[in-house]
Amino acid sequence: MTANHRVSRRTFLKTSSVAAGLAAAPMFIPTTAFGANDRILTGHIGVGGMGRGNLGKFLDNAVAVCDVDSKHAANAAKIVLDKKGREVEIFEDYRKLLDRKDIDAVVVSTPDHWHALTTIHACEAGKDVYCEKPLSLTINEGRKMVEAARANKRIVQTGSMQRSSDNFRRACELVRNGYIGKVHTVHVGIAGANDPGKLPLNSDPPANLNYDFWLGPARVVPYNEKRVHYNFRFWWDYSGGQMTNWGAHHIDIAHWGLGKDDSGPLSVHAEQVKYHPEKAHEVPEACRITYDYGDGVKMIVGQGQKDIKMGTRFIGDKGEIYVNRGVFQPSSEEIGAIKLKDSDIHLIDSNNHHKNFLSCMETRELPICDVEIGHRTATACHLGNISCRLERKIEWDPVAEKINGDDEAAEMTHRAHRAPYVLG
């Protein structure tokens, strides 16, 4: 099977020699009209870490959990039993879960390298999807996820849940309506890479983990406890470090405030890139990345930069607004006291990201962080990482969605998948 061969969910299920699967998929009643007595049912793909958090938001709906780590799956099932007094079905293979006719949606909380396959297969199976951020591992994957959602008429919510917080929406509305004047600079601060400490020797995987299926589309490497579960985030095979972790939140807010949800930068230039001296992980520990949007606006993403703090800071010629979790900080009381006019731009008002998804399942309206939005945000994150890895400026065409004049960089917008976990 070549990298260009498009494998469908059902073909994938038939041809795979792997008998075990991934995380849990949310189960929903068919996406016709939901009546007052209907309960939306969810199944959850990936129930460790963030997956447990997402499960907690769907406790009234959850009827199935799925994970390649049997301990994670058992713990998740126990949470539902303890809190709601009912048993849920446990799966190891998400593909078998998708074959259930009563499932209407999946909640994907797997490591990033599994987001594309699970989301696309779920869309093909007629399920709506709540997919954790960052949406994708590569730019190419993200575009295919958008195409799958549109072709199958699915609701796909990206888990960049800061859009469902009042302070972020308020900041973006003031910026979009020109209340800080013309914006010329946006600072985005992201966290430093978590130091996992010295890598232990490779070992056999624990009996409770189906490691081959955990790797899935990624290349085969020996098991190391510091590469799996939460630490997956700091290895290029599975993720993109804090750039895709926190960038998927704070760059997302920058795009929202700038009105860039359907576009992107024209160039990206990473400088001051630093890595762990003993290679305890692969991703950057510090960087300063300048994004030029071609309209007089530059976004500077800072990791380990003294002048850029965690969060998003919009800088205009008439004022500033800094916003972070629990923080709304305008540069003057006057800006903070502004009330929007009816004629102003009013952004989607959501105070609960998960409920917004459930509501959109019923109305079939696009959610507050639709798959296209998640893809464009993730693209900016991936471009930043590509520039960091090559340590040079790259030119991006946001309409054609391709890197110009740099074949090596362009190759990094996609990645070969290990058979049989292959996308076209």
CSV table of C-alpha atoms in Angstrom, one decimal:
chain,number,residue,atom,x,y,z
A,1,MET,CA,0.0,0.0,0.0
A,2,THR,CA,1.6,3.3,-1.1
A,3,ALA,CA,1.3,6.7,0.6
A,4,ASN,CA,-0.9,7.8,-2.3
A,5,HIS,CA,-3.5,5.0,-1.8
A,6,ARG,CA,-6.7,6.3,-0.2
A,7,VAL,CA,-7.8,3.8,2.4
A,8,SER,CA,-11.4,3.9,3.5
A,9,ARG,CA,-12.4,3.2,7.1
A,10,ARG,CA,-14.0,-0.1,6.2
A,11,THR,CA,-11.1,-1.2,4.0
A,12,PHE,CA,-8.7,-0.2,6.8
A,13,LEU,CA,-10.7,-2.3,9.2
A,14,LYS,CA,-10.6,-5.3,6.9
A,15,THR,CA,-7.0,-5.1,5.8
A,16,SER,CA,-5.4,-4.2,9.2
A,17,SER,CA,-3.7,-7.1,11.0
A,18,VAL,CA,-3.9,-5.2,14.2
A,19,ALA,CA,-6.7,-6.4,16.3
A,20,ALA,CA,-6.7,-3.5,18.8
A,21,GLY,CA,-7.7,0.1,18.5
A,22,LEU,CA,-7.6,3.5,19.9
A,23,ALA,CA,-9.6,5.9,22.1
A,24,ALA,CA,-13.2,6.3,22.8
A,25,ALA,CA,-15.8,7.6,20.4
A,26,PRO,CA,-18.9,9.6,21.4
A,27,MET,CA,-22.2,8.1,20.6
A,28,PHE,CA,-25.1,10.2,19.4
A,29,ILE,CA,-28.5,9.4,18.2
A,30,PRO,CA,-28.9,9.8,14.4
A,31,THR,CA,-28.5,13.4,13.3
A,32,THR,CA,-32.1,14.0,12.2
A,33,ALA,CA,-34.1,16.1,14.6
A,34,PHE,CA,-33.6,15.5,18.3
A,35,GLY,CA,-36.8,15.5,20.2
A,36,ALA,CA,-37.4,16.6,23.8
A,37,ASN,CA,-37.1,13.0,25.1
A,38,ASP,CA,-34.1,12.1,23.0
A,39,ARG,CA,-30.7,11.9,24.7
A,40,ILE,CA,-27.6,12.5,22.6
A,41,LEU,CA,-25.2,9.6,23.2
A,42,THR,CA,-21.5,9.9,23.0
A,43,GLY,CA,-18.5,7.6,22.7
A,44,HIS,CA,-15.0,8.7,23.4
A,45,ILE,CA,-11.8,7.8,21.5
A,46,GLY,CA,-8.8,8.3,23.8
A,47,VAL,CA,-9.7,8.6,27.5
A,48,GLY,CA,-6.4,9.3,29.2
A,49,GLY,CA,-5.4,12.9,30.2
A,50,MET,CA,-7.5,15.4,28.2
A,51,GLY,CA,-9.8,12.5,27.2
A,52,ARG,CA,-10.9,12.2,30.9
A,53,GLY,CA,-11.5,15.9,31.0
A,54,ASN,CA,-13.7,15.7,27.8
A,55,LEU,CA,-15.5,12.7,29.1
A,56,GLY,CA,-16.4,14.7,32.2
A,57,LYS,CA,-18.2,17.2,30.0
A,58,PHE,CA,-20.3,14.5,28.3
A,59,LEU,CA,-21.2,12.4,31.4
A,60,ASP,CA,-24.9,12.6,30.6
A,61,ASN,CA,-24.3,11.4,27.1
A,62,ALA,CA,-21.4,8.9,27.3
A,63,VAL,CA,-22.2,5.3,26.5
A,64,ALA,CA,-18.9,4.0,25.1
A,65,VAL,CA,-15.2,4.5,25.8
A,66,CYS,CA,-12.2,3.3,23.7
A,67,ASP,CA,-8.5,3.4,24.3
A,68,VAL,CA,-5.4,1.3,23.4
A,69,ASP,CA,-4.4,1.5,27.0
A,70,SER,CA,-6.8,-0.9,28.9
A,71,LYS,CA,-6.2,0.9,32.2
A,72,HIS,CA,-7.3,4.2,30.7
A,73,ALA,CA,-10.4,2.6,29.3
A,74,ALA,CA,-11.3,0.8,32.6
A,75,ASN,CA,-10.8,4.0,34.6
A,76,ALA,CA,-13.0,6.0,32.2
A,77,ALA,CA,-15.7,3.4,32.4
A,78,LYS,CA,-15.5,3.5,36.2
A,79,ILE,CA,-15.9,7.3,36.2
A,80,VAL,CA,-19.2,7.0,34.3
A,81,LEU,CA,-20.4,4.2,36.6
A,82,ASP,CA,-19.5,6.0,39.8
A,83,LYS,CA,-20.9,9.4,38.7
A,84,LYS,CA,-23.9,8.3,36.7
A,85,GLY,CA,-24.6,4.8,37.9
A,86,ARG,CA,-24.5,3.2,34.4
A,87,GLU,CA,-22.1,0.9,32.6
A,88,VAL,CA,-20.6,1.9,29.3
A,89,GLU,CA,-19.3,-0.4,26.5
A,90,ILE,CA,-15.5,-0.6,26.4
A,91,PHE,CA,-13.6,-0.8,23.1
A,92,GLU,CA,-9.9,-1.1,22.2
A,93,ASP,CA,-10.5,-0.6,18.4
A,94,TYR,CA,-12.2,2.6,17.5
A,95,ARG,CA,-13.1,1.3,14.0
A,96,LYS,CA,-15.4,-1.3,15.5
A,97,LEU,CA,-17.0,1.4,17.6
A,98,LEU,CA,-17.7,3.4,14.4
A,99,ASP,CA,-19.6,0.4,13.0
A,100,ARG,CA,-22.3,0.9,15.7
A,101,LYS,CA,-25.4,2.3,14.0
A,102,ASP,CA,-26.5,4.2,17.1
A,103,ILE,CA,-23.4,6.3,17.3
A,104,ASP,CA,-23.9,9.9,16.0
A,105,ALA,CA,-20.6,11.5,17.1
A,106,VAL,CA,-17.1,10.8,18.4
A,107,VAL,CA,-15.0,12.8,20.9
A,108,VAL,CA,-11.4,12.4,19.7
A,109,SER,CA,-8.8,13.0,22.5
A,110,THR,CA,-6.0,10.8,21.2
A,111,PRO,CA,-2.4,12.0,20.6
A,112,ASP,CA,-2.2,14.4,17.7
A,113,HIS,CA,-0.9,11.8,15.2
A,114,TRP,CA,-4.2,9.9,15.4
A,115,HIS,CA,-6.5,12.9,15.0
A,116,ALA,CA,-6.8,12.8,11.2
A,117,LEU,CA,-7.6,9.1,10.7
A,118,THR,CA,-10.1,8.9,13.6
A,119,THR,CA,-11.9,12.1,12.5
A,120,ILE,CA,-12.0,11.3,8.8
A,121,HIS,CA,-13.2,7.7,9.4
A,122,ALA,CA,-15.8,9.0,11.8
A,123,CYS,CA,-17.1,11.5,9.2
A,124,GLU,CA,-17.2,8.7,6.6
A,125,ALA,CA,-19.2,6.6,9.1
A,126,GLY,CA,-21.8,9.5,9.4
A,127,LYS,CA,-20.7,10.7,12.8
A,128,ASP,CA,-20.2,14.2,14.0
A,129,VAL,CA,-16.8,14.9,15.7
A,130,TYR,CA,-15.4,16.9,18.6
A,131,CYS,CA,-11.7,16.7,18.0
A,132,GLU,CA,-9.1,18.0,20.5
A,133,LYS,CA,-6.7,20.6,19.4
A,134,PRO,CA,-4.3,20.9,17.6
A,135,LEU,CA,-6.6,19.6,14.8
A,136,SER,CA,-3.8,17.8,12.9
A,137,LEU,CA,-0.2,16.6,12.9
A,138,THR,CA,0.5,18.1,9.4
A,139,ILE,CA,-1.0,20.7,7.1
A,140,ASN,CA,-2.0,18.1,4.6
A,141,GLU,CA,-3.9,16.1,7.2
A,142,GLY,CA,-5.8,19.2,8.3
A,143,ARG,CA,-7.1,20.0,4.8
A,144,LYS,CA,-8.2,16.3,4.4
A,145,MET,CA,-10.1,16.6,7.6
A,146,VAL,CA,-11.9,19.6,6.4
A,147,GLU,CA,-12.7,17.9,3.1
A,148,ALA,CA,-14.1,14.8,4.9
A,149,ALA,CA,-16.3,17.0,7.1
A,150,ARG,CA,-17.7,18.9,4.2
A,151,ALA,CA,-18.1,15.8,1.9
A,152,ASN,CA,-20.0,13.9,4.6
A,153,LYS,CA,-21.9,17.0,5.9
A,154,ARG,CA,-20.6,16.5,9.4
A,155,ILE,CA,-20.3,18.9,12.3
A,156,VAL,CA,-16.7,19.0,13.5
A,157,GLN,CA,-15.7,21.1,16.5
A,158,THR,CA,-12.1,21.8,17.2
A,159,GLY,CA,-11.3,21.8,21.0
A,160,SER,CA,-9.7,25.3,21.0
A,161,MET,CA,-12.2,26.1,23.8
A,162,GLN,CA,-10.9,29.6,24.6
A,163,ARG,CA,-13.4,30.8,22.0
A,164,SER,CA,-16.1,29.9,24.4
A,165,SER,CA,-14.8,32.2,27.2
A,166,ASP,CA,-16.3,35.7,27.5
A,167,ASN,CA,-13.0,37.5,28.1
A,168,PHE,CA,-11.5,36.2,24.8
A,169,ARG,CA,-14.6,37.0,22.8
A,170,ARG,CA,-14.8,40.5,24.3
A,171,ALA,CA,-11.2,41.2,23.4
A,172,CYS,CA,-11.7,40.0,19.9
A,173,GLU,CA,-14.9,42.0,19.4
A,174,LEU,CA,-13.2,45.2,20.5
A,175,VAL,CA,-10.2,44.5,18.2
A,176,ARG,CA,-12.4,43.6,15.2
A,177,ASN,CA,-14.5,46.7,15.6
A,178,GLY,CA,-11.4,49.0,15.6
A,179,TYR,CA,-11.7,50.2,19.2
A,180,ILE,CA,-7.9,50.0,19.7
A,181,GLY,CA,-7.3,51.5,16.2
A,182,LYS,CA,-5.4,49.8,13.5
A,183,VAL,CA,-3.7,46.7,14.8
A,184,HIS,CA,-0.1,46.5,13.7
A,185,THR,CA,1.3,43.8,16.1
A,186,VAL,CA,0.1,40.8,18.0
A,187,HIS,CA,2.2,39.1,20.6
A,188,VAL,CA,1.4,35.5,21.3
A,189,GLY,CA,3.2,33.8,24.3
A,190,ILE,CA,3.5,30.1,24.6
A,191,ALA,CA,4.9,27.9,27.4
A,192,GLY,CA,8.3,26.3,27.5
A,193,ALA,CA,8.6,22.6,26.8
A,194,ASN,CA,8.1,20.4,29.9
A,195,ASP,CA,11.4,18.8,30.8
A,196,PRO,CA,10.7,15.1,31.2
A,197,GLY,CA,14.2,14.6,32.7
A,198,LYS,CA,16.8,12.1,31.5
A,199,LEU,CA,15.4,9.5,29.1
A,200,PRO,CA,15.4,6.0,30.6
A,201,LEU,CA,16.5,3.0,28.6
A,202,ASN,CA,14.0,1.6,26.0
A,203,SER,CA,12.0,-1.3,27.3
A,204,ASP,CA,9.1,-3.6,26.5
A,205,PRO,CA,5.7,-1.8,26.6
A,206,PRO,CA,3.5,-2.6,29.5
A,207,ALA,CA,0.9,-5.4,29.1
A,208,ASN,CA,-2.0,-2.9,29.3
A,209,LEU,CA,-0.8,-0.9,26.3
A,210,ASN,CA,-1.2,-2.0,22.7
A,211,TYR,CA,1.9,-0.1,21.6
A,212,ASP,CA,1.8,-1.0,17.9
A,213,PHE,CA,-1.7,0.5,17.6
A,214,TRP,CA,-0.7,3.5,19.8
A,215,LEU,CA,2.0,4.2,17.1
A,216,GLY,CA,-0.5,3.7,14.4
A,217,PRO,CA,0.5,5.8,11.4
A,218,ALA,CA,3.8,6.8,13.0
A,219,ARG,CA,7.1,5.0,12.3
A,220,VAL,CA,8.0,2.1,14.5
A,221,VAL,CA,10.5,3.0,17.2
A,222,PRO,CA,11.3,1.1,20.5
A,223,TYR,CA,9.0,1.7,23.4
A,224,ASN,CA,10.2,4.4,25.9
A,225,GLU,CA,8.0,5.5,28.7
A,226,LYS,CA,9.0,9.2,28.1
A,227,ARG,CA,7.6,9.1,24.6
A,228,VAL,CA,4.1,8.0,25.2
A,229,HIS,CA,1.0,9.3,27.0
A,230,TYR,CA,1.4,13.0,28.0
A,231,ASN,CA,5.0,13.1,26.8
A,232,PHE,CA,4.0,12.3,23.2
A,233,ARG,CA,3.7,16.1,22.9
A,234,PHE,CA,7.4,16.7,22.8
A,235,TRP,CA,8.3,14.3,19.9
A,236,TRP,CA,7.9,15.2,16.2
A,237,ASP,CA,6.5,11.8,15.3
A,238,TYR,CA,3.4,12.5,17.4
A,239,SER,CA,3.0,16.2,17.9
A,240,GLY,CA,4.6,19.7,17.6
A,241,GLY,CA,5.5,20.7,21.1
A,242,GLN,CA,4.1,23.8,22.8
A,243,MET,CA,3.8,25.5,19.4
A,244,THR,CA,0.8,23.2,18.6
A,245,ASN,CA,-0.2,22.7,22.2
A,246,TRP,CA,-0.5,26.4,23.4
A,247,GLY,CA,-0.3,27.9,19.9
A,248,ALA,CA,-3.5,26.2,19.1
A,249,HIS,CA,-5.1,28.3,21.8
A,250,HIS,CA,-3.4,31.7,21.7
A,251,ILE,CA,-2.7,31.8,17.9
A,252,ASP,CA,-6.4,30.8,17.5
A,253,ILE,CA,-7.4,33.9,19.5
A,254,ALA,CA,-5.0,36.1,17.5
A,255,HIS,CA,-6.7,34.9,14.2
A,256,TRP,CA,-10.2,35.4,15.7
A,257,GLY,CA,-9.4,39.0,16.6
A,258,LEU,CA,-7.7,39.7,13.3
A,259,GLY,CA,-10.4,38.1,11.2
A,260,LYS,CA,-8.0,35.5,9.8
A,261,ASP,CA,-10.0,32.4,10.3
A,262,ASP,CA,-10.1,31.6,6.6
A,263,SER,CA,-6.6,32.7,5.6
A,264,GLY,CA,-3.1,32.8,7.1
A,265,PRO,CA,0.3,34.5,7.0
A,266,LEU,CA,2.4,35.2,3.9
A,267,SER,CA,5.7,34.5,5.5
A,268,VAL,CA,7.0,32.9,8.7
A,269,HIS,CA,10.5,33.5,10.2
A,270,ALA,CA,11.7,31.7,13.3
A,271,GLU,CA,14.8,32.9,15.1
A,272,GLN,CA,16.5,32.4,18.5
A,273,VAL,CA,15.5,28.7,18.4
A,274,LYS,CA,16.9,26.6,21.3
A,275,TYR,CA,16.6,22.9,22.0
A,276,HIS,CA,17.2,20.7,25.0
A,277,PRO,CA,21.0,20.4,25.4
A,278,GLU,CA,20.8,16.6,26.2
A,279,LYS,CA,18.0,15.9,23.7
A,280,ALA,CA,15.6,14.8,26.4
A,281,HIS,CA,12.9,15.8,23.8
A,282,GLU,CA,13.0,17.0,20.2
A,283,VAL,CA,10.8,20.1,20.1
A,284,PRO,CA,12.0,23.7,20.7
A,285,GLU,CA,12.4,25.1,24.3
A,286,ALA,CA,12.6,28.7,23.1
A,287,CYS,CA,12.0,30.6,19.9
A,288,ARG,CA,10.8,33.9,18.4
A,289,ILE,CA,8.7,33.6,15.3
A,290,THR,CA,7.5,36.5,13.2
A,291,TYR,CA,4.4,36.0,11.0
A,292,ASP,CA,3.7,38.6,8.3
A,293,TYR,CA,0.1,38.8,7.2
A,294,GLY,CA,0.8,41.2,4.3
A,295,ASP,CA,-1.6,43.9,5.5
A,296,GLY,CA,0.6,45.7,7.9
A,297,VAL,CA,0.0,43.2,10.7
A,298,LYS,CA,2.8,41.1,12.2
A,299,MET,CA,2.2,38.4,14.8
A,300,ILE,CA,5.2,37.5,17.0
A,301,VAL,CA,5.1,34.2,18.8
A,302,GLY,CA,7.4,34.0,21.7
A,303,GLN,CA,8.6,31.1,23.7
A,304,GLY,CA,11.0,32.0,26.5
A,305,GLN,CA,10.9,35.6,25.4
A,306,LYS,CA,11.0,38.2,28.2
A,307,ASP,CA,8.9,40.8,26.4
A,308,ILE,CA,6.1,38.3,25.4
A,309,LYS,CA,4.0,36.8,28.2
A,310,MET,CA,1.7,33.9,28.0
A,311,GLY,CA,-1.5,34.7,26.2
A,312,THR,CA,-2.5,37.1,23.3
A,313,ARG,CA,-1.7,40.9,23.2
A,314,PHE,CA,-3.3,43.0,20.5
A,315,ILE,CA,-1.4,46.2,19.9
A,316,GLY,CA,-3.1,49.0,17.9
A,317,ASP,CA,-2.3,52.7,17.2
A,318,LYS,CA,-5.0,53.8,19.7
A,319,GLY,CA,-4.5,51.2,22.5
A,320,GLU,CA,-3.9,47.6,23.4
A,321,ILE,CA,-5.7,44.6,24.9
A,322,TYR,CA,-4.0,41.7,26.6
A,323,VAL,CA,-6.0,38.6,27.2
A,324,ASN,CA,-5.3,35.2,28.8
A,325,ARG,CA,-7.2,32.7,30.8
A,326,GLY,CA,-9.0,34.7,33.6
A,327,VAL,CA,-7.4,37.9,32.3
A,328,PHE,CA,-8.9,40.8,30.3
A,329,GLN,CA,-6.5,43.8,30.4
A,330,PRO,CA,-7.2,46.8,28.2
A,331,SER,CA,-4.6,49.6,28.1
A,332,SER,CA,-7.2,52.1,29.4
A,333,GLU,CA,-10.4,52.1,31.4
A,334,GLU,CA,-12.2,53.8,28.5
A,335,ILE,CA,-11.5,50.8,26.2
A,336,GLY,CA,-12.6,48.4,28.9
A,337,ALA,CA,-15.9,50.2,29.3
A,338,ILE,CA,-16.9,50.2,25.7
A,339,LYS,CA,-20.3,48.7,24.9
A,340,LEU,CA,-20.7,47.3,21.4
A,341,LYS,CA,-23.3,49.0,19.2
A,342,ASP,CA,-25.9,47.0,17.3
A,343,SER,CA,-24.1,47.8,14.1
A,344,ASP,CA,-20.8,46.4,15.3
A,345,ILE,CA,-19.4,43.0,14.6
A,346,HIS,CA,-20.8,40.6,17.2
A,347,LEU,CA,-18.9,37.3,17.4
A,348,ILE,CA,-20.6,33.9,18.3
A,349,ASP,CA,-21.4,34.0,22.0
A,350,SER,CA,-20.7,30.6,23.5
A,351,ASN,CA,-20.1,30.0,27.2
A,352,ASN,CA,-19.6,26.3,26.9
A,353,HIS,CA,-17.5,24.7,24.1
A,354,HIS,CA,-18.9,21.2,24.5
A,355,LYS,CA,-22.5,22.4,24.6
A,356,ASN,CA,-21.9,24.5,21.6
A,357,PHE,CA,-21.0,21.3,19.8
A,358,LEU,CA,-24.1,19.5,21.0
A,359,SER,CA,-26.3,22.4,20.0
A,360,CYS,CA,-24.8,22.5,16.5
A,361,MET,CA,-25.4,18.8,16.1
A,362,GLU,CA,-29.1,19.7,16.3
A,363,THR,CA,-29.2,22.9,14.3
A,364,ARG,CA,-26.5,21.8,11.8
A,365,GLU,CA,-24.9,25.2,12.0
A,366,LEU,CA,-21.2,25.5,12.0
A,367,PRO,CA,-19.7,25.4,15.6
A,368,ILE,CA,-17.7,28.2,17.1
A,369,CYS,CA,-14.4,26.5,16.3
A,370,ASP,CA,-15.3,24.7,13.1
A,371,VAL,CA,-12.9,22.3,11.5
A,372,GLU,CA,-11.8,24.9,8.9
A,373,ILE,CA,-10.9,27.3,11.7
A,374,GLY,CA,-9.0,24.6,13.6
A,375,HIS,CA,-7.2,23.7,10.4
A,376,ARG,CA,-6.1,27.4,9.7
A,377,THR,CA,-4.9,27.8,13.3
A,378,ALA,CA,-3.0,24.5,13.2
A,379,THR,CA,-1.5,25.5,9.9
A,380,ALA,CA,0.0,28.6,11.4
A,381,CYS,CA,1.4,26.4,14.2
A,382,HIS,CA,2.9,23.9,11.8
A,383,LEU,CA,4.5,26.6,9.7
A,384,GLY,CA,6.1,28.0,12.8
A,385,ASN,CA,7.6,24.6,13.6
A,386,ILE,CA,8.8,24.1,10.0
A,387,SER,CA,10.6,27.4,10.2
A,388,CYS,CA,12.1,26.5,13.6
A,389,ARG,CA,13.3,23.1,12.3
A,390,LEU,CA,14.9,24.6,9.2
A,391,GLU,CA,15.9,27.9,11.0
A,392,ARG,CA,15.0,30.0,8.0
A,393,LYS,CA,12.2,32.2,6.7
A,394,ILE,CA,9.5,30.4,4.6
A,395,GLU,CA,7.0,31.9,2.2
A,396,TRP,CA,3.4,30.7,2.4
A,397,ASP,CA,0.5,31.0,0.0
A,398,PRO,CA,-2.7,30.8,2.2
A,399,VAL,CA,-5.0,30.5,-0.9
A,400,ALA,CA,-3.2,27.6,-2.6
A,401,GLU,CA,-2.0,26.3,0.9
A,402,LYS,CA,1.6,25.7,-0.2
A,403,ILE,CA,5.1,26.8,0.6
A,404,ASN,CA,6.8,28.6,-2.3
A,405,GLY,CA,10.4,28.4,-3.3
A,406,ASP,CA,11.6,25.9,-0.7
A,407,ASP,CA,11.1,22.2,-1.7
A,408,GLU,CA,12.5,21.0,1.6
A,409,ALA,CA,10.1,23.0,3.6
A,410,ALA,CA,7.2,22.1,1.3
A,411,GLU,CA,7.9,18.4,1.9
A,412,MET,CA,7.3,19.0,5.6
A,413,THR,CA,3.7,20.0,5.1
A,414,HIS,CA,2.8,16.3,4.8
A,415,ARG,CA,4.1,13.0,6.2
A,416,ALA,CA,4.0,9.4,5.0
A,417,HIS,CA,1.8,7.2,7.1
A,418,ARG,CA,2.8,3.7,8.1
A,419,ALA,CA,0.6,1.1,6.4
A,420,PRO,CA,-2.2,0.2,6.9
A,421,TYR,CA,-2.9,3.5,8.6
A,422,VAL,CA,-2.7,5.5,5.4
A,423,LEU,CA,-4.5,8.6,4.1
A,424,GLY,CA,-4.5,9.5,0.4
